[in-house]
Amino acid sequence: LVRLQNLAEQLTTSLRKGLLHQRIEREARLDGLTGLPNRVSFERSLAETALHRRHDCHLFVVMLDLDRFKEVNDTLGHHAGDQLLIEVGDRMSRLLGPDDVLARLAGDEFAVVGERRNREEMLELAWACVREAGRPVTLDGLEIVVTASAGLAVIDDDFEEGAPLRFADIAMFNAKTQRLGVEIYRDEIDRRTPARLSMLGDLRSAIEDEQLHFHLQPKLDLSTGTVVGAEALVRWTHSARGVVPPVQFVRIAEDTGLIKQLTDLMLQRGIATLRDVHDRGYHLGLSVNLSTHDLLDSRLADRVQRHLMSNDVDPSFLTLEITESSLLIDAPRSRATINELHEIGVGLSIDDFGTGYSSLSYLRRLPVGELKIDQSFVANVLLDEQDEVIVRSTIDLGHNLGLVVVAEGVENNEVLERLQTLGCDVAQGYCISRPLAPDHFMSWLATTGHPSRRIDPLDFSRWSGVGGSGRSAPSPDPIVE
Ligand code: C2E
Ligand code: MG
Ligand code: MG
C-alpha cells in the first residue's frame, strides 16, 4: 500500500510537470489573447511552408494592421481593445485556406503566410481580410468601425531571413499612409518609403524646428461668386525629401501623439495669418483640420480660444473640420469636446462626407454648421449617375439639416456649373485655385477674378457669423474689391 502510495505521488508530480511543460510550450507558441500562433511560431511556419512549397505555387505573406486601434484603447479601454482583436482574429481565421497560417505578431498586427498560384488569389485574400476587419464591430454596446491596411509580399524561393515580414510591413505601411487599403511590395516602395522610425524622428524635429508650414486653398461662394474663406492644409518641406504631402505623415502623427503639436501649430499659424488677412481688409473665414485624437483632448477648446484671443480674431471666423470617418466612436469625450468648441463660437464642419459610416441621427445631434462632400463623388458628378445622385441628395440632406454644403475637389468649370445648378453653397478645388503658400494666397486674393468680401470696419458686427458656422449666418452684400 505504501509503495503504491509513493508511486501515485511520483506519478502526480510528473503529470503536473508534464502539464506545466506543455502549457509553457503552448504559451511560447501561442498568443495568450487570441489563441493564434505568435511571431515565433509564425516564423517557424513560414520556414516550413517555404520548405514544402508546391511547385505550381508562390509563397506570400500578408500583414494586416488596424488603422485606429490606439483610439479604441484610448476611448473605450483595453477591455474593448482586446475584444476587437479577438473578433478580428476570428474573422480572419474564417478566410484562410487549409494550409494558410494566421498569427498575431504584436498589438494590432496580424499576418498570414500561405501559398497561391498567382497574385490575384493572394490579393483576393488580402482584400478579404481588410474588408472583414473593416466591418462594424459591437463593443460594449457601441457599434464602431475600424478600418485596416494590409501589405502583401510575394516571396522568392531564396529569401533572406526576416525579409518576408519586412517586405509585407513596408507594403502595409505604404497602404496605411496612402490610404490604399492593400499594397503589394515592390522594390520602389522600399526606396520611397522612409523607414518608419526615421520618419517619426524627422517629424518630431520638423515640428520642433518649425519645418512644418501650411498652404491655403480658397473657398468660393457659388451664389455670389466671392471668396468666403480658405482651408489651411499642412505641408512639410523636408531637407532631403522635399515637400512631403500630409497623407504621408498625418497618420504617423496621429499614431504617435505628435498630432497635438501639429494641430496646435496649424491653429497658431493659421489664426495669425487670418489676422493678417483681416488687417488687409478681406472678410474671410479659415478652416483648420482636426483629427480624432484632438477630439479626445479635453483642453482643445481652451487652446483654440487662446489662439483666437491672442490674435483678436472673432471665433465665428474659424471652422474646424472633422473627417466623417474620424467620428469613429461616439465617445463621451469627443462629444464633449465638440460641444465645447461649439460653445466658444467656432464653426464645425464634417469633412470627406460620404466616406464614413456616420448615421443621420448622429449627425443631427452634432452642432455642425457645414458638410463637405468628399471629392471622390464631386470628381465624377458629370460622368457617373450614381455619384450625381449622391451629390444631389447630400446637398438636399445638408440643406434640410440647416447646413452649408461645400463641394471639395472641384477640378473644372463644368463641374462647378453643375454644382451651382444643384444648389451647392460653396466650392473648393483646383479650378478655383490650388492650395497656395500664404504669400501667394495674398497675391492671388489681390488679383483674382473672384472678388472677396471686404471688411467694412463700421459694420464689422454685421459680418460675424460668416465663415461656415451655419446657413442662418447673415449674408453680407459682397463688396467688389
Ligand atoms: P482634406 O481636408 O479633405 O483636404 C482636401 C485635400 O484635397 C487637400 O489635399 C487638397 O490639396 C486636395 N485638393 C483640393 N482641391 C483639389 C482638386 O481639385 N482635386 C484634387 N484631386 N485634390 C484637391 P492635401 O493637402 O494633400 O491633404 C490631404 C488630407 O490630409 C486632408 O484632406 C486632411 O484630411 C489631411 N490634412 C491636411 N492638413 C491637415 C492638418 O493640418 N491637420 C490634419 N489633422 N489633417 C490634415
Ligand atoms: Mg479638410
Ligand atoms: Mg476633404
JSON list of C-alpha atoms in Angstrom, two decimals, residues 190-324:
[
{"chain": "A", "resi": 190, "resn": "ASP", "atom": "CA", "xyz": [11.15, 50.19, -50.30]},
{"chain": "A", "resi": 191, "resn": "ARG", "atom": "CA", "xyz": [13.24, 53.03, -51.64]},
{"chain": "A", "resi": 192, "resn": "ARG", "atom": "CA", "xyz": [10.45, 55.57, -51.44]},
{"chain": "A", "resi": 193, "resn": "THR", "atom": "CA", "xyz": [9.03, 54.57, -48.10]},
{"chain": "A", "resi": 194, "resn": "PRO", "atom": "CA", "xyz": [11.26, 56.05, -45.49]},
{"chain": "A", "resi": 195, "resn": "ALA", "atom": "CA", "xyz": [11.87, 53.78, -42.56]},
{"chain": "A", "resi": 196, "resn": "ARG", "atom": "CA", "xyz": [9.10, 54.33, -40.08]},
{"chain": "A", "resi": 197, "resn": "LEU", "atom": "CA", "xyz": [11.37, 55.34, -37.25]},
{"chain": "A", "resi": 198, "resn": "SER", "atom": "CA", "xyz": [13.42, 57.83, -39.20]},
{"chain": "A", "resi": 199, "resn": "MET", "atom": "CA", "xyz": [10.21, 59.39, -40.50]},
{"chain": "A", "resi": 200, "resn": "LEU", "atom": "CA", "xyz": [8.94, 59.65, -36.96]},
{"chain": "A", "resi": 201, "resn": "GLY", "atom": "CA", "xyz": [12.20, 61.14, -35.68]},
{"chain": "A", "resi": 202, "resn": "ASP", "atom": "CA", "xyz": [12.25, 63.58, -38.58]},
{"chain": "A", "resi": 203, "resn": "LEU", "atom": "CA", "xyz": [8.65, 64.58, -37.98]},
{"chain": "A", "resi": 204, "resn": "ARG", "atom": "CA", "xyz": [9.32, 65.25, -34.32]},
{"chain": "A", "resi": 205, "resn": "SER", "atom": "CA", "xyz": [12.22, 67.54, -35.15]},
{"chain": "A", "resi": 206, "resn": "ALA", "atom": "CA", "xyz": [10.29, 69.09, -38.05]},
{"chain": "A", "resi": 207, "resn": "ILE", "atom": "CA", "xyz": [7.66, 70.23, -35.58]},
{"chain": "A", "resi": 208, "resn": "GLU", "atom": "CA", "xyz": [10.26, 71.46, -33.12]},
{"chain": "A", "resi": 209, "resn": "ASP", "atom": "CA", "xyz": [12.39, 73.18, -35.78]},
{"chain": "A", "resi": 210, "resn": "GLU", "atom": "CA", "xyz": [9.35, 74.69, -37.45]},
{"chain": "A", "resi": 211, "resn": "GLN", "atom": "CA", "xyz": [9.84, 72.94, -40.80]},
{"chain": "A", "resi": 212, "resn": "LEU", "atom": "CA", "xyz": [6.10, 72.48, -40.99]},
{"chain": "A", "resi": 213, "resn": "HIS", "atom": "CA", "xyz": [4.15, 75.16, -42.74]},
{"chain": "A", "resi": 214, "resn": "PHE", "atom": "CA", "xyz": [0.81, 75.36, -44.48]},
{"chain": "A", "resi": 215, "resn": "HIS", "atom": "CA", "xyz": [-0.94, 76.24, -47.69]},
{"chain": "A", "resi": 216, "resn": "LEU", "atom": "CA", "xyz": [-4.27, 77.97, -48.05]},
{"chain": "A", "resi": 217, "resn": "GLN", "atom": "CA", "xyz": [-6.93, 76.86, -50.50]},
{"chain": "A", "resi": 218, "resn": "PRO", "atom": "CA", "xyz": [-9.73, 79.34, -51.23]},
{"chain": "A", "resi": 219, "resn": "LYS", "atom": "CA", "xyz": [-13.42, 78.55, -50.80]},
{"chain": "A", "resi": 220, "resn": "LEU", "atom": "CA", "xyz": [-15.79, 80.14, -53.28]},
{"chain": "A", "resi": 221, "resn": "ASP", "atom": "CA", "xyz": [-19.42, 81.05, -52.52]},
{"chain": "A", "resi": 222, "resn": "LEU", "atom": "CA", "xyz": [-21.33, 79.78, -55.55]},
{"chain": "A", "resi": 223, "resn": "SER", "atom": "CA", "xyz": [-24.30, 82.10, -55.22]},
{"chain": "A", "resi": 224, "resn": "THR", "atom": "CA", "xyz": [-22.26, 85.33, -55.08]},
{"chain": "A", "resi": 225, "resn": "GLY", "atom": "CA", "xyz": [-19.05, 84.24, -56.81]},
{"chain": "A", "resi": 226, "resn": "THR", "atom": "CA", "xyz": [-16.99, 85.63, -53.93]},
{"chain": "A", "resi": 227, "resn": "VAL", "atom": "CA", "xyz": [-14.19, 84.09, -51.92]},
{"chain": "A", "resi": 228, "resn": "VAL", "atom": "CA", "xyz": [-15.53, 83.46, -48.43]},
{"chain": "A", "resi": 229, "resn": "GLY", "atom": "CA", "xyz": [-12.68, 81.65, -46.77]},
{"chain": "A", "resi": 230, "resn": "ALA", "atom": "CA", "xyz": [-9.75, 79.29, -47.07]},
{"chain": "A", "resi": 231, "resn": "GLU", "atom": "CA", "xyz": [-8.72, 75.91, -45.76]},
{"chain": "A", "resi": 232, "resn": "ALA", "atom": "CA", "xyz": [-5.31, 75.55, -44.13]},
{"chain": "A", "resi": 233, "resn": "LEU", "atom": "CA", "xyz": [-3.51, 72.39, -45.28]},
{"chain": "A", "resi": 234, "resn": "VAL", "atom": "CA", "xyz": [-0.30, 71.33, -43.60]},
{"chain": "A", "resi": 235, "resn": "ARG", "atom": "CA", "xyz": [2.91, 70.92, -45.65]},
{"chain": "A", "resi": 236, "resn": "TRP", "atom": "CA", "xyz": [6.31, 69.61, -44.63]},
{"chain": "A", "resi": 237, "resn": "THR", "atom": "CA", "xyz": [9.37, 70.68, -46.55]},
{"chain": "A", "resi": 238, "resn": "HIS", "atom": "CA", "xyz": [11.90, 68.02, -45.70]},
{"chain": "A", "resi": 239, "resn": "SER", "atom": "CA", "xyz": [15.54, 68.95, -46.25]},
{"chain": "A", "resi": 240, "resn": "ALA", "atom": "CA", "xyz": [16.23, 65.75, -48.23]},
{"chain": "A", "resi": 241, "resn": "ARG", "atom": "CA", "xyz": [12.82, 64.56, -49.39]},
{"chain": "A", "resi": 242, "resn": "GLY", "atom": "CA", "xyz": [11.36, 67.89, -50.47]},
{"chain": "A", "resi": 243, "resn": "VAL", "atom": "CA", "xyz": [7.68, 68.65, -49.89]},
{"chain": "A", "resi": 244, "resn": "VAL", "atom": "CA", "xyz": [6.01, 65.74, -48.11]},
{"chain": "A", "resi": 245, "resn": "PRO", "atom": "CA", "xyz": [2.19, 65.72, -48.52]},
{"chain": "A", "resi": 246, "resn": "PRO", "atom": "CA", "xyz": [0.04, 65.23, -45.42]},
{"chain": "A", "resi": 247, "resn": "VAL", "atom": "CA", "xyz": [-1.17, 61.76, -46.42]},
{"chain": "A", "resi": 248, "resn": "GLN", "atom": "CA", "xyz": [2.35, 60.57, -45.76]},
{"chain": "A", "resi": 249, "resn": "PHE", "atom": "CA", "xyz": [2.73, 61.90, -42.25]},
{"chain": "A", "resi": 250, "resn": "VAL", "atom": "CA", "xyz": [-0.58, 62.91, -40.64]},
{"chain": "A", "resi": 251, "resn": "ARG", "atom": "CA", "xyz": [-1.30, 59.24, -39.85]},
{"chain": "A", "resi": 252, "resn": "ILE", "atom": "CA", "xyz": [2.11, 58.87, -38.21]},
{"chain": "A", "resi": 253, "resn": "ALA", "atom": "CA", "xyz": [1.46, 62.00, -36.22]},
{"chain": "A", "resi": 254, "resn": "GLU", "atom": "CA", "xyz": [-1.90, 60.55, -35.15]},
{"chain": "A", "resi": 255, "resn": "ASP", "atom": "CA", "xyz": [-0.45, 57.19, -34.17]},
{"chain": "A", "resi": 256, "resn": "THR", "atom": "CA", "xyz": [2.31, 58.71, -32.09]},
{"chain": "A", "resi": 257, "resn": "GLY", "atom": "CA", "xyz": [0.57, 61.56, -30.34]},
{"chain": "A", "resi": 258, "resn": "LEU", "atom": "CA", "xyz": [2.51, 64.21, -32.31]},
{"chain": "A", "resi": 259, "resn": "ILE", "atom": "CA", "xyz": [-0.81, 65.32, -33.80]},
{"chain": "A", "resi": 260, "resn": "LYS", "atom": "CA", "xyz": [-1.48, 67.54, -30.79]},
{"chain": "A", "resi": 261, "resn": "GLN", "atom": "CA", "xyz": [1.60, 69.67, -31.56]},
{"chain": "A", "resi": 262, "resn": "LEU", "atom": "CA", "xyz": [0.76, 69.61, -35.28]},
{"chain": "A", "resi": 263, "resn": "THR", "atom": "CA", "xyz": [-2.79, 70.85, -34.71]},
{"chain": "A", "resi": 264, "resn": "ASP", "atom": "CA", "xyz": [-1.55, 73.48, -32.31]},
{"chain": "A", "resi": 265, "resn": "LEU", "atom": "CA", "xyz": [0.96, 74.73, -34.84]},
{"chain": "A", "resi": 266, "resn": "MET", "atom": "CA", "xyz": [-1.73, 74.91, -37.54]},
{"chain": "A", "resi": 267, "resn": "LEU", "atom": "CA", "xyz": [-4.09, 76.79, -35.25]},
{"chain": "A", "resi": 268, "resn": "GLN", "atom": "CA", "xyz": [-1.42, 79.21, -34.12]},
{"chain": "A", "resi": 269, "resn": "ARG", "atom": "CA", "xyz": [-0.02, 79.99, -37.59]},
{"chain": "A", "resi": 270, "resn": "GLY", "atom": "CA", "xyz": [-3.39, 79.79, -39.34]},
{"chain": "A", "resi": 271, "resn": "ILE", "atom": "CA", "xyz": [-5.10, 82.20, -36.96]},
{"chain": "A", "resi": 272, "resn": "ALA", "atom": "CA", "xyz": [-2.15, 84.62, -37.07]},
{"chain": "A", "resi": 273, "resn": "THR", "atom": "CA", "xyz": [-2.42, 84.62, -40.88]},
{"chain": "A", "resi": 274, "resn": "LEU", "atom": "CA", "xyz": [-6.18, 85.13, -40.63]},
{"chain": "A", "resi": 275, "resn": "ARG", "atom": "CA", "xyz": [-5.48, 88.25, -38.53]},
{"chain": "A", "resi": 276, "resn": "ASP", "atom": "CA", "xyz": [-3.20, 89.47, -41.31]},
{"chain": "A", "resi": 277, "resn": "VAL", "atom": "CA", "xyz": [-5.88, 88.71, -43.95]},
{"chain": "A", "resi": 278, "resn": "HIS", "atom": "CA", "xyz": [-8.44, 90.70, -41.96]},
{"chain": "A", "resi": 279, "resn": "ASP", "atom": "CA", "xyz": [-5.99, 93.56, -41.47]},
{"chain": "A", "resi": 280, "resn": "ARG", "atom": "CA", "xyz": [-5.67, 93.74, -45.23]},
{"chain": "A", "resi": 281, "resn": "GLY", "atom": "CA", "xyz": [-9.40, 94.20, -45.39]},
{"chain": "A", "resi": 282, "resn": "TYR", "atom": "CA", "xyz": [-10.53, 90.76, -46.56]},
{"chain": "A", "resi": 283, "resn": "HIS", "atom": "CA", "xyz": [-13.51, 89.30, -44.83]},
{"chain": "A", "resi": 284, "resn": "LEU", "atom": "CA", "xyz": [-12.58, 85.65, -44.90]},
{"chain": "A", "resi": 285, "resn": "GLY", "atom": "CA", "xyz": [-13.06, 82.62, -42.70]},
{"chain": "A", "resi": 286, "resn": "LEU", "atom": "CA", "xyz": [-10.42, 79.97, -42.03]},
{"chain": "A", "resi": 287, "resn": "SER", "atom": "CA", "xyz": [-10.86, 76.20, -41.85]},
{"chain": "A", "resi": 288, "resn": "VAL", "atom": "CA", "xyz": [-8.40, 74.01, -39.94]},
{"chain": "A", "resi": 289, "resn": "ASN", "atom": "CA", "xyz": [-8.45, 70.20, -39.99]},
{"chain": "A", "resi": 290, "resn": "LEU", "atom": "CA", "xyz": [-8.70, 68.25, -36.74]},
{"chain": "A", "resi": 291, "resn": "SER", "atom": "CA", "xyz": [-8.04, 64.59, -36.13]},
{"chain": "A", "resi": 292, "resn": "THR", "atom": "CA", "xyz": [-9.92, 62.28, -33.76]},
{"chain": "A", "resi": 293, "resn": "HIS", "atom": "CA", "xyz": [-7.11, 62.50, -31.25]},
{"chain": "A", "resi": 294, "resn": "ASP", "atom": "CA", "xyz": [-7.70, 66.21, -30.98]},
{"chain": "A", "resi": 295, "resn": "LEU", "atom": "CA", "xyz": [-11.29, 65.48, -30.01]},
{"chain": "A", "resi": 296, "resn": "LEU", "atom": "CA", "xyz": [-10.09, 63.36, -27.11]},
{"chain": "A", "resi": 297, "resn": "ASP", "atom": "CA", "xyz": [-8.19, 66.31, -25.68]},
{"chain": "A", "resi": 298, "resn": "SER", "atom": "CA", "xyz": [-10.29, 67.99, -23.02]},
{"chain": "A", "resi": 299, "resn": "ARG", "atom": "CA", "xyz": [-8.25, 71.20, -23.34]},
{"chain": "A", "resi": 300, "resn": "LEU", "atom": "CA", "xyz": [-8.71, 71.67, -27.09]},
{"chain": "A", "resi": 301, "resn": "ALA", "atom": "CA", "xyz": [-11.41, 74.34, -26.78]},
{"chain": "A", "resi": 302, "resn": "ASP", "atom": "CA", "xyz": [-9.20, 76.28, -24.34]},
{"chain": "A", "resi": 303, "resn": "ARG", "atom": "CA", "xyz": [-6.26, 76.11, -26.72]},
{"chain": "A", "resi": 304, "resn": "VAL", "atom": "CA", "xyz": [-8.37, 77.26, -29.67]},
{"chain": "A", "resi": 305, "resn": "GLN", "atom": "CA", "xyz": [-9.79, 80.12, -27.65]},
{"chain": "A", "resi": 306, "resn": "ARG", "atom": "CA", "xyz": [-6.33, 81.22, -26.54]},
{"chain": "A", "resi": 307, "resn": "HIS", "atom": "CA", "xyz": [-5.07, 81.43, -30.13]},
{"chain": "A", "resi": 308, "resn": "LEU", "atom": "CA", "xyz": [-8.17, 83.37, -31.18]},
{"chain": "A", "resi": 309, "resn": "MET", "atom": "CA", "xyz": [-7.89, 85.82, -28.33]},
{"chain": "A", "resi": 310, "resn": "SER", "atom": "CA", "xyz": [-4.17, 86.45, -28.71]},
{"chain": "A", "resi": 311, "resn": "ASN", "atom": "CA", "xyz": [-4.79, 87.40, -32.34]},
{"chain": "A", "resi": 312, "resn": "ASP", "atom": "CA", "xyz": [-8.02, 89.23, -31.62]},
{"chain": "A", "resi": 313, "resn": "VAL", "atom": "CA", "xyz": [-9.98, 87.14, -34.10]},
{"chain": "A", "resi": 314, "resn": "ASP", "atom": "CA", "xyz": [-13.70, 86.54, -33.67]},
{"chain": "A", "resi": 315, "resn": "PRO", "atom": "CA", "xyz": [-14.39, 82.78, -33.16]},
{"chain": "A", "resi": 316, "resn": "SER", "atom": "CA", "xyz": [-17.05, 82.80, -35.87]},
{"chain": "A", "resi": 317, "resn": "PHE", "atom": "CA", "xyz": [-14.29, 83.19, -38.47]},
{"chain": "A", "resi": 318, "resn": "LEU", "atom": "CA", "xyz": [-12.80, 79.83, -37.58]},
{"chain": "A", "resi": 319, "resn": "THR", "atom": "CA", "xyz": [-14.21, 76.47, -38.74]},
{"chain": "A", "resi": 320, "resn": "LEU", "atom": "CA", "xyz": [-12.76, 73.21, -37.52]},
{"chain": "A", "resi": 321, "resn": "GLU", "atom": "CA", "xyz": [-13.09, 70.26, -39.90]},
{"chain": "A", "resi": 322, "resn": "ILE", "atom": "CA", "xyz": [-13.63, 66.79, -38.55]},
{"chain": "A", "resi": 323, "resn": "THR", "atom": "CA", "xyz": [-13.48, 63.96, -41.11]},
{"chain": "A", "resi": 324, "resn": "GLU", "atom": "CA", "xyz": [-16.59, 61.84, -41.16]}
]
